[in-house]
C-alpha cells in the first residue's frame, strides 16, 4: 500500500509541473551536441543543395556563370574584379550584384570545386551559419535553451528562407 501511495504522490507532483519546467530543470546539454544539432539543422535547411546534380532555381545557371567568370578574373590577378571580361562583352558584375555570395564561393573554387559545387557549398555554409546566428541571437537576447532552439529552427526552416536559399 505504501508503494502505491508514493507512486500517487509522484504523479501528483508531476502533474504540477509543465513540460517546459521539466525541460528547464534538466542538466545542461554539452556544447558539442548543440554544435552538432545546429549543423544538422543547417543541413536540413539546405537539403536541396545536398542532392547530386543541379538544384532547381530560376537563376542558378546565370549565377554559376558569374561564379565561374569572377573566379577566372581572380585567377588572372584581379583580386576585386571591377570589370568581368568573361561575361558576354564584359560587365561590371560586382557593381550591380551583392558580392558576398560570389566571394564566399572563391575558397571552394580554390579547393577545386566547380561553379555549381561552389554555389551549393556556399548555400550549405550559409544555412548552417543561419542556424548558429538564430541560436546565439536568441541566447544573447535572454532566451533559454528551448527558446534558442525554437528560434534557430524557425529561422532556418521558414518558407521564405528556404525559397531564397534555393531560387
Short mmCIF file of C-alpha atoms in Angstrom, two decimals:
data_model
loop_
_atom_site.label_atom_id
_atom_site.label_comp_id
_atom_site.label_asym_id
_atom_site.label_seq_id
_atom_site.Cartn_x
_atom_site.Cartn_y
_atom_site.Cartn_z
CA UNK A 1 0.00 0.00 0.00
CA UNK A 2 2.89 2.31 0.74
CA UNK A 3 4.35 1.87 -2.75
CA UNK A 4 1.04 2.88 -4.33
CA UNK A 5 0.84 5.97 -2.13
CA UNK A 6 4.38 7.01 -3.08
CA UNK A 7 3.60 6.46 -6.74
CA UNK A 8 0.47 8.56 -6.43
CA UNK A 9 2.41 11.39 -4.78
CA UNK A 10 4.99 11.29 -7.57
CA UNK A 11 2.22 11.51 -10.18
CA UNK A 12 0.64 14.35 -8.28
CA UNK A 13 3.95 16.25 -8.24
CA UNK A 14 4.44 15.52 -11.93
CA UNK A 15 1.02 16.98 -12.66
CA UNK A 16 2.02 20.28 -11.06
CA UNK A 17 4.98 20.77 -13.39
CA UNK A 18 4.79 21.55 -17.06
CA UNK A 19 6.89 20.11 -19.85
CA UNK A 20 8.85 23.34 -20.09
CA UNK A 21 9.67 23.23 -16.38
CA UNK A 22 10.91 19.68 -16.76
CA UNK A 23 13.00 20.66 -19.80
CA UNK A 24 14.49 23.66 -17.99
CA UNK A 25 15.39 21.59 -14.91
CA UNK A 26 17.45 19.08 -16.90
CA UNK A 27 21.18 19.02 -16.93
CA UNK A 28 22.82 21.34 -19.46
CA UNK A 29 23.37 19.87 -22.89
CA UNK A 30 27.07 19.64 -23.78
CA UNK A 31 28.18 22.26 -26.29
CA UNK A 32 29.30 19.65 -28.78
CA UNK A 33 25.71 18.34 -29.01
CA UNK A 34 24.39 21.86 -29.55
CA UNK A 35 27.02 22.37 -32.25
CA UNK A 36 26.11 19.10 -34.00
CA UNK A 37 22.38 19.84 -33.74
CA UNK A 38 22.84 23.27 -35.31
CA UNK A 39 24.95 21.82 -38.13
CA UNK A 40 22.27 19.18 -38.73
CA UNK A 41 19.57 21.86 -38.71
CA UNK A 42 21.52 23.86 -41.29
CA UNK A 43 21.91 20.71 -43.36
CA UNK A 44 18.16 20.13 -43.19
CA UNK A 45 17.61 23.67 -44.42
CA UNK A 46 20.00 23.09 -47.33
CA UNK A 47 18.74 19.64 -48.27
CA UNK A 48 18.14 20.61 -51.91
CA UNK A 49 21.80 21.55 -52.23
CA UNK A 50 22.98 18.26 -50.74
CA UNK A 51 21.41 16.23 -53.54
CA UNK A 52 23.56 15.28 -56.53
CA UNK A 53 23.20 17.38 -59.66
CA UNK A 54 21.98 20.90 -60.16
CA UNK A 55 19.33 22.19 -57.78
CA UNK A 56 16.24 23.75 -59.29
CA UNK A 57 16.32 27.51 -59.34
CA UNK A 58 15.28 30.19 -61.78
CA UNK A 59 18.69 31.90 -62.00
CA UNK A 60 21.16 29.31 -60.75
CA UNK A 61 22.64 28.89 -64.22
CA UNK A 62 23.28 32.63 -64.54
CA UNK A 63 24.91 32.75 -61.12
CA UNK A 64 27.05 29.71 -61.94
CA UNK A 65 28.38 31.54 -64.99
CA UNK A 66 29.06 34.60 -62.84
CA UNK A 67 30.89 32.50 -60.23
CA UNK A 68 32.95 30.87 -62.98
CA UNK A 69 33.83 34.15 -64.70
CA UNK A 70 34.69 36.00 -61.48
CA UNK A 71 36.93 33.12 -60.41
CA UNK A 72 38.69 33.31 -63.78
CA UNK A 73 39.29 37.03 -63.15
CA UNK A 74 40.67 36.31 -59.67
CA UNK A 75 42.96 33.60 -61.05
CA UNK A 76 44.22 36.10 -63.63
CA UNK A 77 45.25 38.56 -60.92
CA UNK A 78 42.22 40.81 -60.41
CA UNK A 79 41.67 40.44 -56.65
CA UNK A 80 38.47 42.52 -56.79
CA UNK A 81 37.35 42.42 -60.42
CA UNK A 82 35.52 45.66 -61.17
CA UNK A 83 35.06 44.60 -64.79
CA UNK A 84 34.26 40.99 -65.63
CA UNK A 85 35.55 40.34 -69.16
CA UNK A 86 34.26 36.74 -69.26
CA UNK A 87 30.53 37.52 -69.35
CA UNK A 88 29.43 38.43 -72.87
CA UNK A 89 31.32 41.57 -73.94
CA UNK A 90 32.15 42.17 -70.27
CA UNK A 91 30.21 43.79 -67.49
CA UNK A 92 30.75 45.38 -64.07
CA UNK A 93 29.08 42.49 -62.24
CA UNK A 94 30.13 43.36 -58.69
CA UNK A 95 28.85 46.91 -59.19
CA UNK A 96 25.28 45.63 -59.56
CA UNK A 97 25.13 42.38 -57.60
CA UNK A 98 25.96 41.91 -53.93
CA UNK A 99 29.45 40.40 -53.94
CA UNK A 100 29.33 38.31 -50.76
CA UNK A 101 27.67 35.29 -52.39
CA UNK A 102 30.33 35.22 -55.08
CA UNK A 103 33.22 35.87 -52.70
CA UNK A 104 32.09 33.01 -50.42
CA UNK A 105 32.35 30.68 -53.42
CA UNK A 106 36.01 31.53 -54.06
CA UNK A 107 37.54 29.35 -51.28
CA UNK A 108 35.60 26.34 -52.53
CA UNK A 109 36.80 27.00 -56.05
CA UNK A 110 40.35 27.36 -54.76
CA UNK A 111 39.94 23.84 -53.34
CA UNK A 112 38.96 22.56 -56.78
CA UNK A 113 35.17 22.77 -56.80
CA UNK A 114 33.38 23.76 -59.96
CA UNK A 115 30.94 26.69 -60.05
CA UNK A 116 27.84 24.60 -59.26
CA UNK A 117 29.55 22.75 -56.40
CA UNK A 118 30.89 26.05 -55.03
CA UNK A 119 27.41 27.59 -55.05
CA UNK A 120 25.95 24.51 -53.36
CA UNK A 121 28.69 24.53 -50.70
CA UNK A 122 28.14 28.26 -50.12
CA UNK A 123 24.40 27.74 -49.61
CA UNK A 124 25.01 24.89 -47.16
CA UNK A 125 27.54 27.05 -45.30
CA UNK A 126 25.13 29.99 -45.09
CA UNK A 127 22.26 27.76 -43.89
CA UNK A 128 24.47 26.39 -41.11
CA UNK A 129 25.50 29.96 -40.26
CA UNK A 130 21.81 30.91 -40.12
CA UNK A 131 21.19 28.16 -37.56
CA UNK A 132 24.07 29.39 -35.41
CA UNK A 133 23.02 33.02 -35.72
CA UNK A 134 19.43 32.17 -34.74
CA UNK A 135 20.65 30.22 -31.70
CA UNK A 136 23.17 32.78 -30.47
CA UNK A 137 20.94 35.78 -31.18
CA UNK A 138 18.17 34.29 -29.08
CA UNK A 139 20.60 33.40 -26.29
CA UNK A 140 22.03 36.94 -26.40
CA UNK A 141 18.52 38.35 -26.07
CA UNK A 142 17.98 36.25 -22.95
CA UNK A 143 16.15 33.20 -24.26
CA UNK A 144 16.72 29.83 -22.68
CA UNK A 145 17.91 26.74 -24.49
CA UNK A 146 14.43 25.79 -25.66
CA UNK A 147 13.68 29.29 -26.91
CA UNK A 148 17.00 29.44 -28.74
CA UNK A 149 16.34 26.06 -30.34
CA UNK A 150 12.90 27.20 -31.50
CA UNK A 151 14.38 30.46 -32.79
CA UNK A 152 17.07 28.68 -34.82
CA UNK A 153 14.56 26.17 -36.20
CA UNK A 154 12.04 28.82 -37.21
CA UNK A 155 14.77 30.90 -38.86
CA UNK A 156 16.30 28.08 -40.87
CA UNK A 157 13.06 26.34 -41.84
CA UNK A 158 10.99 29.46 -42.59
CA UNK A 159 9.42 29.05 -46.03
CA UNK A 160 10.81 32.33 -47.36
CA UNK A 161 14.29 31.49 -46.12
CA UNK A 162 14.17 28.06 -47.77
CA UNK A 163 12.86 29.56 -51.01
CA UNK A 164 15.51 32.26 -51.01
CA UNK A 165 18.24 29.67 -50.49
CA UNK A 166 17.22 27.54 -53.45
CA UNK A 167 15.91 30.02 -56.02
#
